[in-house]
Short mmCIF file of C-alpha atoms in Angstrom, two decimals:
data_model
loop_
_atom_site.label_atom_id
_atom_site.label_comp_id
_atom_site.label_asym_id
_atom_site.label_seq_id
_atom_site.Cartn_x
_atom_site.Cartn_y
_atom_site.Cartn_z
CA UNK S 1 -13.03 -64.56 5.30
CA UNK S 2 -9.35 -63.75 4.75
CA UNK S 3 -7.95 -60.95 7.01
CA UNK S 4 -7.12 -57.46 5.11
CA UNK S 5 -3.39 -57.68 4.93
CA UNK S 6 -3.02 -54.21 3.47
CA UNK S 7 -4.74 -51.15 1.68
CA UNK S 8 -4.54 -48.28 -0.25
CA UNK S 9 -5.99 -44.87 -1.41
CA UNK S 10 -5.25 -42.00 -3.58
CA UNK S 11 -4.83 -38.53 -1.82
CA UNK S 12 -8.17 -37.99 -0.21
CA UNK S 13 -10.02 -40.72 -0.77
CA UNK S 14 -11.55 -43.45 0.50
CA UNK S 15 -8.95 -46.17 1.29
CA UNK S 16 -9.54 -50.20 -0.59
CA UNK S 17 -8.40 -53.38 1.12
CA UNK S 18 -6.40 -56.35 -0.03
CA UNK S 19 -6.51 -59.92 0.89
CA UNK S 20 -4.54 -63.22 0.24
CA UNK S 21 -6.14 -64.92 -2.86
CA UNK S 22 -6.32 -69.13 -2.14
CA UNK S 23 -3.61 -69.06 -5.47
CA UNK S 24 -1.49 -66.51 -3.44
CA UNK S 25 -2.05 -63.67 -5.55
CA UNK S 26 -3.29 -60.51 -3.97
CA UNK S 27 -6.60 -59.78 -4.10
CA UNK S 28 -8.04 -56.08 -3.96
CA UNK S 29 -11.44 -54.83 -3.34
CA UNK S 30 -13.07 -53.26 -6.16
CA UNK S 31 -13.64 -49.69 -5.98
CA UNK S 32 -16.78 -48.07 -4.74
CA UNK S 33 -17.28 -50.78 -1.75
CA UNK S 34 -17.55 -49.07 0.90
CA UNK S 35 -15.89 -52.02 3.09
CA UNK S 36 -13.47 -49.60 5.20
CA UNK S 37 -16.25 -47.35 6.68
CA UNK S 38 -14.43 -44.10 5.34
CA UNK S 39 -15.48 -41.96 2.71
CA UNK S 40 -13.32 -39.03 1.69
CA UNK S 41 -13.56 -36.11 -0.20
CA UNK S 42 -13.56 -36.67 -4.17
CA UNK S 43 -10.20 -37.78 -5.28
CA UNK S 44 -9.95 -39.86 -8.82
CA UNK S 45 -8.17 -42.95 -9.20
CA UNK S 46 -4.67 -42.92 -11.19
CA UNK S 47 -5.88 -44.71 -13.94
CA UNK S 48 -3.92 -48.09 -15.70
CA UNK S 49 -3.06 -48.57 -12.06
CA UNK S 50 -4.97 -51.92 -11.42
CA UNK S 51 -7.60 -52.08 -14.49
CA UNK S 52 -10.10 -51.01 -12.43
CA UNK S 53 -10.19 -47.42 -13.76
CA UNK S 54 -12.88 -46.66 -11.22
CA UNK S 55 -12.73 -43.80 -8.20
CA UNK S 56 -12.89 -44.71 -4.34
CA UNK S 57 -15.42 -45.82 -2.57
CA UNK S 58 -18.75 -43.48 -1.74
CA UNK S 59 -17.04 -40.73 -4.51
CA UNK S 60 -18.57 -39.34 -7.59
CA UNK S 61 -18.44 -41.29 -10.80
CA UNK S 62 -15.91 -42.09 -13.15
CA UNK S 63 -16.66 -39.33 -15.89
CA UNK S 64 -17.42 -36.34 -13.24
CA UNK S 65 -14.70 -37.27 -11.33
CA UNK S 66 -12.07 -37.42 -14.05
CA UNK S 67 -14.16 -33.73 -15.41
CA UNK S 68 -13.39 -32.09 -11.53
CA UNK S 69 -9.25 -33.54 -11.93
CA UNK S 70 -8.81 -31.07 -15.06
CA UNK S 71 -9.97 -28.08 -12.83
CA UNK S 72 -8.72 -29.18 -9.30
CA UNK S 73 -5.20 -29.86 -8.15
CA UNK S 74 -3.85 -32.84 -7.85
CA UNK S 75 -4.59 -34.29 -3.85
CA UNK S 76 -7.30 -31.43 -3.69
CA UNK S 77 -8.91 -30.99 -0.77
CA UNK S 78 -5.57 -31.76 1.12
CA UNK S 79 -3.20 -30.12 -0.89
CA UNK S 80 -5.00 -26.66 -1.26
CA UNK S 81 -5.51 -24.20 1.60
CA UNK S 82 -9.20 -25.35 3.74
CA UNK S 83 -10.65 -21.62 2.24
CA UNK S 84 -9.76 -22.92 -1.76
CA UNK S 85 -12.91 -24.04 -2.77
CA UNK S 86 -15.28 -21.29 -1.17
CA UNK S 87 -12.91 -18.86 -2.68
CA UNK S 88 -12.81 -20.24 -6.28
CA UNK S 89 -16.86 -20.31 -6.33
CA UNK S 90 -16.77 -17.10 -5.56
CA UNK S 91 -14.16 -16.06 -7.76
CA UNK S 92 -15.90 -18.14 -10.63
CA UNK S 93 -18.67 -16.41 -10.55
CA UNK S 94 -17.23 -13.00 -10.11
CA UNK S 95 -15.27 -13.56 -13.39
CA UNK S 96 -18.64 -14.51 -15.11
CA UNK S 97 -20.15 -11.57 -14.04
CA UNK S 98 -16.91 -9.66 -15.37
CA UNK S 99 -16.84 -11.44 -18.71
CA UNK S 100 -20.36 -10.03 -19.65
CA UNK S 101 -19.66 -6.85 -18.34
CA UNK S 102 -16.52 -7.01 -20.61
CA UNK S 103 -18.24 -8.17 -24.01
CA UNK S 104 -20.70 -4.63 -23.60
CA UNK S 105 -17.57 -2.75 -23.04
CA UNK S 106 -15.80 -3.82 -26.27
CA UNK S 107 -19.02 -3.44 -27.88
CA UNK S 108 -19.29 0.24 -27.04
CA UNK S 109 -15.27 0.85 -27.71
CA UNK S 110 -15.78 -0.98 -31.57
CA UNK S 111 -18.50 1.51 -31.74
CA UNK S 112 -16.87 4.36 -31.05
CA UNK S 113 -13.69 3.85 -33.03
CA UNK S 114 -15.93 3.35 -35.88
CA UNK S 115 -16.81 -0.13 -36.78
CA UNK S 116 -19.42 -0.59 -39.17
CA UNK S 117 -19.75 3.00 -40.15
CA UNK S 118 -18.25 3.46 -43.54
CA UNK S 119 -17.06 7.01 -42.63
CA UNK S 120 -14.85 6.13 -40.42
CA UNK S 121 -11.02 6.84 -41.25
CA UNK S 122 -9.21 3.08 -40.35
CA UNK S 123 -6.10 5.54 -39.50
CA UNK S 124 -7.86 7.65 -37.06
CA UNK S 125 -9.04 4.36 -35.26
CA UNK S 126 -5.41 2.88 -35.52
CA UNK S 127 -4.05 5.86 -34.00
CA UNK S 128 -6.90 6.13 -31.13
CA UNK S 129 -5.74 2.29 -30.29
CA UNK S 130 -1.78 3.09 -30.40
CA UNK S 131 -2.31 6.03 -28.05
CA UNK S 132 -4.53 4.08 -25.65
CA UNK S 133 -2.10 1.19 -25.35
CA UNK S 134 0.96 3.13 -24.89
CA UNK S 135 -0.98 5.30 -22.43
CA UNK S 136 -1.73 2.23 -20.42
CA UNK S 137 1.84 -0.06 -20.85
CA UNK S 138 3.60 3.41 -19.24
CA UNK S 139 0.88 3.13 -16.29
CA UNK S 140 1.59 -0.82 -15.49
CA UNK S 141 5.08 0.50 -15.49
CA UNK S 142 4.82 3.29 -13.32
CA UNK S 143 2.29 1.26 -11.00
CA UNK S 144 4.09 -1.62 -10.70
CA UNK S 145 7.39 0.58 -8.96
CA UNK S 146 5.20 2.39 -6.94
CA UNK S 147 3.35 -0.79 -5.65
CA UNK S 148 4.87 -3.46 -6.11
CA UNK S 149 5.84 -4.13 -3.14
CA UNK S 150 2.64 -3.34 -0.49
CA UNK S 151 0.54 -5.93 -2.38
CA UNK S 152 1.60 -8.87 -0.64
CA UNK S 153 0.88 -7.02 2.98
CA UNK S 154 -2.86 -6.48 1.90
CA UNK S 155 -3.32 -8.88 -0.77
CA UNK S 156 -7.15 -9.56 -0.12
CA UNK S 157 -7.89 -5.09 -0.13
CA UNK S 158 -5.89 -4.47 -3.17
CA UNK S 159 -7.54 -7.53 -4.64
CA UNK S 160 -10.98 -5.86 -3.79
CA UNK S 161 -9.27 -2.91 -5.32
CA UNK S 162 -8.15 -3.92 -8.42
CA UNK S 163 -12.05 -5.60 -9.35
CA UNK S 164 -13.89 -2.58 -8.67
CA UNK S 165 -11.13 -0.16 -10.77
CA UNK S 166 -11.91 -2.75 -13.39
CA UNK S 167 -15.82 -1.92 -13.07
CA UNK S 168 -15.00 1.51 -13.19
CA UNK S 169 -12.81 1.37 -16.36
CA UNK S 170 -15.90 -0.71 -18.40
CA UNK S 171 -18.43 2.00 -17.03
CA UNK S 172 -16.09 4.61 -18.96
CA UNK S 173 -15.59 2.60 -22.01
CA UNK S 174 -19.09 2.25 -22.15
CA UNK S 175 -19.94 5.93 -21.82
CA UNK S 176 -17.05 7.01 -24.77
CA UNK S 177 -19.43 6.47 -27.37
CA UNK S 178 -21.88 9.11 -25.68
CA UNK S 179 -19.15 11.66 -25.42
CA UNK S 180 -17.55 11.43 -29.14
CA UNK S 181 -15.57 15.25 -28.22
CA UNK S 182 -13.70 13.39 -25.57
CA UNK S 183 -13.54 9.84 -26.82
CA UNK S 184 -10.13 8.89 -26.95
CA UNK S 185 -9.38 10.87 -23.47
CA UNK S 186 -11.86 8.42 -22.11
CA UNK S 187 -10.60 5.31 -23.54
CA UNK S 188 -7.40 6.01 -22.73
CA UNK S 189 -7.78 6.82 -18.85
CA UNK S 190 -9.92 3.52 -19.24
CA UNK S 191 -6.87 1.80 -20.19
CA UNK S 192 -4.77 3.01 -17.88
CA UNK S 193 -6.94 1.70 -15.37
CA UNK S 194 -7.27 -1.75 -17.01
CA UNK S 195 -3.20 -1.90 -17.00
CA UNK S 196 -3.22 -1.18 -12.97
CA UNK S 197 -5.90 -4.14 -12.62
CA UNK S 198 -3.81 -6.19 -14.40
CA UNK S 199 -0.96 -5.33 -12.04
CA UNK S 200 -2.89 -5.34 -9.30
CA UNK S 201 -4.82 -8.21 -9.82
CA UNK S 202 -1.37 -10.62 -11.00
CA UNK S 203 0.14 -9.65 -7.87
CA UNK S 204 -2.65 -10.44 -5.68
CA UNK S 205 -3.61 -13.67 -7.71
CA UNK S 206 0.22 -15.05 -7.08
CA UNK S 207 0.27 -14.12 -3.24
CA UNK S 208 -2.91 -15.84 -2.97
CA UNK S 209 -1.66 -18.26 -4.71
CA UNK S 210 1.29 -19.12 -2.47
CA UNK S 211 -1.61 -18.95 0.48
CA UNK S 212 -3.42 -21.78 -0.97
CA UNK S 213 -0.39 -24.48 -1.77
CA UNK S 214 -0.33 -26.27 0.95
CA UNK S 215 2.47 -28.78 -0.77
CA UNK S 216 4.95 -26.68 -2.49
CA UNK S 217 2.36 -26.77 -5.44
CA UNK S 218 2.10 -23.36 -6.58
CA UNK S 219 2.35 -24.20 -10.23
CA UNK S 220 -0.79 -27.03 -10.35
CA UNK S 221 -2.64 -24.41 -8.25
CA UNK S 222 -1.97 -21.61 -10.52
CA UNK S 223 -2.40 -23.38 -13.66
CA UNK S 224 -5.73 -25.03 -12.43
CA UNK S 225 -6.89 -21.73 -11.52
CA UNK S 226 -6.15 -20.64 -15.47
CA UNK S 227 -8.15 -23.47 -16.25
CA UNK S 228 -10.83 -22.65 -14.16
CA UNK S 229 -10.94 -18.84 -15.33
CA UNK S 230 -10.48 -19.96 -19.23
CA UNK S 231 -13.66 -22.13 -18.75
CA UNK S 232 -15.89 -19.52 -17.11
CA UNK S 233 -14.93 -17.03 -19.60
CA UNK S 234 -15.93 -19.57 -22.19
CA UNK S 235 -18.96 -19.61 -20.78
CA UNK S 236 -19.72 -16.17 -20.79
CA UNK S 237 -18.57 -15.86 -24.33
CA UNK S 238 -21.32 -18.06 -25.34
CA UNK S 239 -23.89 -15.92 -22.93
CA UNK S 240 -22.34 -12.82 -24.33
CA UNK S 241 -23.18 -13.93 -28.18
CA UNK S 242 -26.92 -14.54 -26.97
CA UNK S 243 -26.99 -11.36 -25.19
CA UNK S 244 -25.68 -8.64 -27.29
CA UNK S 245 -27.77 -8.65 -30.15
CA UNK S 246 -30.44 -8.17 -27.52
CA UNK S 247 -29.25 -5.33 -25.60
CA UNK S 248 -27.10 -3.61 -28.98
CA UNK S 249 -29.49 -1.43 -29.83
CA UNK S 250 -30.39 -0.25 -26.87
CA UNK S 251 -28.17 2.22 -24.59
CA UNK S 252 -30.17 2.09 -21.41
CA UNK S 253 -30.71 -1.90 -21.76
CA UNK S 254 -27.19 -2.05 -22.19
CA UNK S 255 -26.83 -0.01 -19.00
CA UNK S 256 -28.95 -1.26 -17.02
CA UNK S 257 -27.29 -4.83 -18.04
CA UNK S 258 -24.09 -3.48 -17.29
CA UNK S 259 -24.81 -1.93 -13.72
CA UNK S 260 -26.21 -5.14 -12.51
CA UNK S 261 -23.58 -7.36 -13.39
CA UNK S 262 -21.31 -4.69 -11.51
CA UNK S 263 -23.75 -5.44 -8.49
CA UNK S 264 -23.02 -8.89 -8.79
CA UNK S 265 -19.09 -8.64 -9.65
CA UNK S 266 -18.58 -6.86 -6.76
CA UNK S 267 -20.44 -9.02 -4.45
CA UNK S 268 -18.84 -11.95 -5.28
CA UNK S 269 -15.63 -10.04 -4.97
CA UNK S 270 -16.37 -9.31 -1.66
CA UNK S 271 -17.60 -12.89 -0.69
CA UNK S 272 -14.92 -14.34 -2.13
CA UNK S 273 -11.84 -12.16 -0.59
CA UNK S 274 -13.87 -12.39 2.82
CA UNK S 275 -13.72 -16.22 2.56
CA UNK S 276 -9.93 -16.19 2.52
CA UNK S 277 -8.18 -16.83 5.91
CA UNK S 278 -4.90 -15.85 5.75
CA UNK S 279 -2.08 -17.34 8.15
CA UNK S 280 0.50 -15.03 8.28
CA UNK S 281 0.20 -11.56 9.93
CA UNK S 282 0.00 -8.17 8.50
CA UNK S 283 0.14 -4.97 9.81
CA UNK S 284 -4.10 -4.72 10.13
CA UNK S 285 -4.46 -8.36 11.67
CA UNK S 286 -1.31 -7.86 13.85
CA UNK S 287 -3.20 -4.78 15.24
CA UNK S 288 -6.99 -6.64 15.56
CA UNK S 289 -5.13 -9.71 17.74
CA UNK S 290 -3.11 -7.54 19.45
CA UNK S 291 -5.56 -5.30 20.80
CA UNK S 292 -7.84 -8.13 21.77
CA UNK S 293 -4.87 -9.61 23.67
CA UNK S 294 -4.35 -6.59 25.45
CA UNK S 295 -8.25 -6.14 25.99
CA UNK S 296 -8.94 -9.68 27.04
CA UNK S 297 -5.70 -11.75 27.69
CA UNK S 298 -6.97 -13.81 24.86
CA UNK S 299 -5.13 -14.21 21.41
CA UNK S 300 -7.38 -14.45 18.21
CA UNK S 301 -7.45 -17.08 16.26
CA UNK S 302 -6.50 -16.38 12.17
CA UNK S 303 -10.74 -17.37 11.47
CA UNK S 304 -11.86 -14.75 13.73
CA UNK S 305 -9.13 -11.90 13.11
CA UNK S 306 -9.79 -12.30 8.95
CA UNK S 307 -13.67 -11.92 9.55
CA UNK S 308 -12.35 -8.61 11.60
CA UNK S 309 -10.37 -7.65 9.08
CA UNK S 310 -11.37 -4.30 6.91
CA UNK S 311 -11.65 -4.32 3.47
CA UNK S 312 -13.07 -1.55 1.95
CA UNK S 313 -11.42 1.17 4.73
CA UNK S 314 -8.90 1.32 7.82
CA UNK S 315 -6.39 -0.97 6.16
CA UNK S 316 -4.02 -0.26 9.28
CA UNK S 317 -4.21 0.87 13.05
CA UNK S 318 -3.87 4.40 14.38
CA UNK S 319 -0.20 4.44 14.20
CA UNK S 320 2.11 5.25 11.44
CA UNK S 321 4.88 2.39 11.67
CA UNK S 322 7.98 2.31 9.74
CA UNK S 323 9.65 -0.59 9.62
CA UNK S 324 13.11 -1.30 8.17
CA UNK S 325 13.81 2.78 8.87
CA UNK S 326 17.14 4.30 8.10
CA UNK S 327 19.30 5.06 10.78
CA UNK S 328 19.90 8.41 9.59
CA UNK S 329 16.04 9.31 9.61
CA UNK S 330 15.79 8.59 13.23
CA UNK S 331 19.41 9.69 15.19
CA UNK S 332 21.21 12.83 14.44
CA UNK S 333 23.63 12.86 17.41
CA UNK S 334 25.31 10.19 20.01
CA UNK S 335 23.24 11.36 22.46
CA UNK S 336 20.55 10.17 20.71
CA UNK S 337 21.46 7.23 19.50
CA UNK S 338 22.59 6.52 23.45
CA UNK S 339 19.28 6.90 24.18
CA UNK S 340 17.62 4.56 21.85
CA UNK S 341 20.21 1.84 22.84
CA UNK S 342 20.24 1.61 25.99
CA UNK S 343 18.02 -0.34 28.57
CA UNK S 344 17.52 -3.42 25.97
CA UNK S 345 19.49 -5.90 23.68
CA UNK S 346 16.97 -6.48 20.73
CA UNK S 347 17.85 -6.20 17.69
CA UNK S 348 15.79 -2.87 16.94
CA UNK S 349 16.17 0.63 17.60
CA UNK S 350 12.53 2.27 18.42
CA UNK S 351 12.00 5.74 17.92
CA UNK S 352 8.24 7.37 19.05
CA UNK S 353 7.19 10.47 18.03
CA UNK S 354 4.02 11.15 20.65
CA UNK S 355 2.92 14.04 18.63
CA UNK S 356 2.31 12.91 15.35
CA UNK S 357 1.79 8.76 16.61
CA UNK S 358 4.54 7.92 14.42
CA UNK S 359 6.97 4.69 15.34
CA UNK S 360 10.12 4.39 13.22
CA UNK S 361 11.86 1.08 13.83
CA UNK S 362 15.75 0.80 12.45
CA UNK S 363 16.48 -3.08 12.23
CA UNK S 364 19.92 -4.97 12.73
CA UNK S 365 21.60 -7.03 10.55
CA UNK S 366 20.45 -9.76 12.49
CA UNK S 367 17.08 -9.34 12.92
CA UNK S 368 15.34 -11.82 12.11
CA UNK S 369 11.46 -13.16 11.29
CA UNK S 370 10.55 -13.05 15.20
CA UNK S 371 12.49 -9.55 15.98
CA UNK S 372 10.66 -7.96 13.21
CA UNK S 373 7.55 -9.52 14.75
CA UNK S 374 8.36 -8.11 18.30
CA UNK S 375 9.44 -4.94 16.77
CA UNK S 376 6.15 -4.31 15.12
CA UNK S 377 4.52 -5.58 18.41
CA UNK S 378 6.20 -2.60 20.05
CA UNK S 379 5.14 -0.46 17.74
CA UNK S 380 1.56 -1.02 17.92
CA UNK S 381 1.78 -1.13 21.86
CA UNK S 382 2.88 2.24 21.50
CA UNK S 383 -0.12 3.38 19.23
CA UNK S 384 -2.13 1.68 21.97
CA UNK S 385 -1.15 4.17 24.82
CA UNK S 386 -2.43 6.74 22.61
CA UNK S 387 -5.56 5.08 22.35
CA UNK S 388 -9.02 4.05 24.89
CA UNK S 389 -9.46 0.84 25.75
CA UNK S 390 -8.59 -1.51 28.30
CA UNK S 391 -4.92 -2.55 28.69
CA UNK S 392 -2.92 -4.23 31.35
CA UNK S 393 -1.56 -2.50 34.18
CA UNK S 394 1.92 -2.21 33.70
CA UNK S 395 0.34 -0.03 30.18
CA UNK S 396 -1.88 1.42 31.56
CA UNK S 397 0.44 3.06 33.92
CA UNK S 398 2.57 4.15 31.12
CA UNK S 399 0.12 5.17 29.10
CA UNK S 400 -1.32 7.37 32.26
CA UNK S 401 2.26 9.12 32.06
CA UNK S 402 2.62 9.62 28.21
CA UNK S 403 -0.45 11.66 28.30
CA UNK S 404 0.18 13.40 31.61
CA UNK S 405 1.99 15.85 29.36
CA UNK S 406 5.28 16.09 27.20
CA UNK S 407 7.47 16.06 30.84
CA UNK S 408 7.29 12.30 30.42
CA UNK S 409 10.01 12.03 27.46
CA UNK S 410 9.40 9.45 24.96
CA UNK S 411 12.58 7.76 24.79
CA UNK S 412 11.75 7.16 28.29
CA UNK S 413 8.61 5.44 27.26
CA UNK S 414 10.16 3.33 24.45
CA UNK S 415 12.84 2.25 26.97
CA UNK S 416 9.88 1.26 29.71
CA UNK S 417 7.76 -0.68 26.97
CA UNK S 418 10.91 -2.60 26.51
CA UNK S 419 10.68 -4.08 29.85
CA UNK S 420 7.04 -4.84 30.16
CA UNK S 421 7.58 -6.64 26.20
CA UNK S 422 10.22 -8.60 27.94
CA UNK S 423 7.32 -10.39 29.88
CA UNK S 424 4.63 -10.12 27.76
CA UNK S 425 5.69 -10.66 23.74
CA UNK S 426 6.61 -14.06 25.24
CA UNK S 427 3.13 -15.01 26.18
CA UNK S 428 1.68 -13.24 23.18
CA UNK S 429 4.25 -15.58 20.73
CA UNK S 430 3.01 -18.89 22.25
CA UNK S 431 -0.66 -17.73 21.73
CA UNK S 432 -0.34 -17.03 18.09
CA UNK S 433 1.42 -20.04 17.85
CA UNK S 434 -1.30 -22.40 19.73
CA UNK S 435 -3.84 -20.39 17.59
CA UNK S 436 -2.86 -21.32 15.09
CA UNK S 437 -0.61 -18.21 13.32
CA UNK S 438 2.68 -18.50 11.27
CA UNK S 439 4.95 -16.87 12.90
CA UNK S 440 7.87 -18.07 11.27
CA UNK S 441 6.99 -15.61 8.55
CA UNK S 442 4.93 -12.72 8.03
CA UNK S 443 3.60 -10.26 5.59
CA UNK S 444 4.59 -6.72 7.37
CA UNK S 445 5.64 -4.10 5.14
CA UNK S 446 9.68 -3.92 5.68
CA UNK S 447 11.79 -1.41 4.12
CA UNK S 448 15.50 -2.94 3.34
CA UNK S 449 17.38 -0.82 5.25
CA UNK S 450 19.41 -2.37 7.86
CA UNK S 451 22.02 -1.18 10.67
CA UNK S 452 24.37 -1.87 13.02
CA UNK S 453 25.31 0.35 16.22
CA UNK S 454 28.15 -0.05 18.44
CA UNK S 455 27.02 1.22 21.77
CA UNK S 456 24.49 -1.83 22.91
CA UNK S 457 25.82 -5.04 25.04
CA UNK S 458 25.37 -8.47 23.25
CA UNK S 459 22.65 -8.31 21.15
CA UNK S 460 19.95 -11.31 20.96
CA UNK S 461 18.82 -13.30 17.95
CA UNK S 462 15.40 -13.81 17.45
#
């Protein structure tokens, strides 16, 4: 038989052969032979490409495979995040669970405004709507300024977050009808709280979203994920039309309906947000691999510090950090400023305030992805002397001093943790590289102040 002189495959999938034809044509191997003893993930076939119109070899058939390619991206598993599909079960069935929840809700809202009772006045329940939708586009204003910006440090909590405020603004649509003296109160806190979900949850859903693209392919994620989300609400719409006439008529039924779909959103919230293993470092993952590097000499990998990471409480460490501080806030005088400067060349002033375990970090102009890494290093190294737990010598020295008693100043202390960072951020950088963390980039909360200051020797560029 005719040596392979080449193959192919598309994305994933198993790979086909080709041999020389005794006309001199090429001559591929049909599709589904499993002839090159590798079977990938599902991955469909381009079609028109040969006239085969089949899939590769060992993959699902023609019709289920071309059914997945309208939901997945294209090159999925490889060009998606390894946590994609675990998440979007769980998130499929979390929206299922919220879509029945949601039909009840309307239900009981359409009730209370007065559908189907003759004696209701249409510009009473025209007015009750305009109030409760103005009352909720001001709070997605409001929310979205005061936010805005902390949702891509702790995407996964306020994605947790913005779920259950959704449960909780159903359960009060649910109970207006049963308080008719405070209806349109309730509906329209219930609205404001639907408005901050839909902030919440956007925001989350598009940092997520630039998690899983693993090939500059946030828009086919995203758009597959509508797809995904408009099909499992279609699906509950058709549950919903079987299910309401049954529970209608019937408040507790309805209730009880209602609370264990909650159950069930919530779980799947929670399954799904802890199946996400995020990269890049925040503020509470920083913290978890830090401390286990100071504890152990051992540097987390992003698996094991995600399963540690809290998501219902404790979204950070002990300490307060502040990072991206204004110069102002932390220096009133040259002495001061003297103090913070000297005995280091980063590209950070570090200002510790033992009493209240607050670290205010001023950044450079140059300061760049690393030095804001270091900085927030420092930071939590400082939190640590406050702390128990084991921690290498040279810290626990320090940290022996700093709570000997307020003779030990704590500019002195800042200065001190310089040195011993000099040695050990090094060591700590490689091991969240070989573990496997970005550290090119990060998601640490930084303010967008920035400084420069006169009084230090050549400063160094991380």
């Amino acid at each position: 038989m005719a040596d392979v002189l080449c193959s192919e495959q598309f994305g994933s999938g198993a790979a086909r052969g080709c041999r020389a034809a005794p006309d001199g044509s090429l001559q591929w191997e049909a599709w589904g032979r499993r002839w090159w003893g590798f079977s990938g993930a599902f991955t469909a076939k381009p079609g028109g490409r040969d006239g085969g119109g089949g899939v590769a070899p060992g993959t699902a058939s023609p019709p289920f495979s071309r059914l997945l390619a309208v939901f997945l991206p294209q090159g999925f598993p490889d060009s998606v995040s390894p946590d994609y599909l675990p998440y979007q079960l769980w998130d499929s069935v979390q929206a299922f669970a919220s879509s029945l929840s949601g039909s009840l809700a309307t239900h009981a809202v359409l009730l209370g405004i007065g559908v189907g009772d003759a004696k209701a006045s249409v510009s009473a329940a025209t007015a009750t709507w305009l109030v409760k939708d103005s009352t909720g586009m001001l709070g997605r204003i409001v929310f979205a300024w005061w936010m805005g910006s902390k949702m891509d440090c702790n995407a996964k909590q306020w994605r947790l977050f913005a779920d259950i405020l959704n449960d909780i603004a159903m359960f009060l649509e649910i109970m207006a009808p049963i308080l008719p003296f405070c209806f349109t109160i309730t509906v329209c806190i219930s609205n404001l709280a639907k408005c901050l979900v839909g902030v919440a949850g956007g925001a989350t859903r598009a940092a997520l979203t630039m998690h899983q693209a693993r090939r500059n392919n946030m828009a086919d994620v995203s758009a597959k994920d509508g797809s995904q989300e408009t099909l499992v609400n279609l699906a509950g719409l058709l549950v919903s039309l079987l299910m309401l006439p049954l529970v209608s008529d019937s408040p507790s039924l309805s209730l009880g309906c209602f609370f264990f779909l909650t159950a069930l959103h919530i779980y799947a919230n929670y399954r799904a947000v802890r199946a996400l293993v995020i990269e890049t470092l925040n503020e509470q993952r920083l913290w978890l691999v830090l401390r286990h590097f100071l504890q152990r000499g051992e540097v987390l990998g992003p698996t094991s510090a995600n399963q540690m990471e809290p998501l219902w409480t404790g979204f950070w460490s002990s300490v307060s950090l502040s990072l991206g501080a204004p110069l102002h806030h932390v220096t009133s005088s040259v002495s001061e400023l003297q103090q913070l400067v000297e005995g280091h060349q980063e590209p950070y002033l570090l200002r510790w305030d033992q009493s209240r375990n607050q670290v205010q970090v001023v950044l450079s102009q140059m300061a760049g992805p690393k030095a804001i890494l270091r900085a927030a290093t420092h930071g939590l190294v400082l939190g640590a002397l406050r702390g128990d737990g084991p921690l290498p010598e040279e810290l626990e020295e320090l940290r022996n001093q700093a709570q000997a008693g307020p003779e030990k100043e704590s500019w002195v202390v800042v200065r001190e943790t310089h040195q011993v960072l000099d040695k050990l951020f090094p060591k700590f950088l490689k091991g969240l590289q070989d573990a496997g963390w970005s550290t090119e980039k990060h998601q640490l909360e930084v303010d967008e102040w920035r400084a420069t200051w006169l009084l230090c020797p050549e400063k160094k560029v991380l």
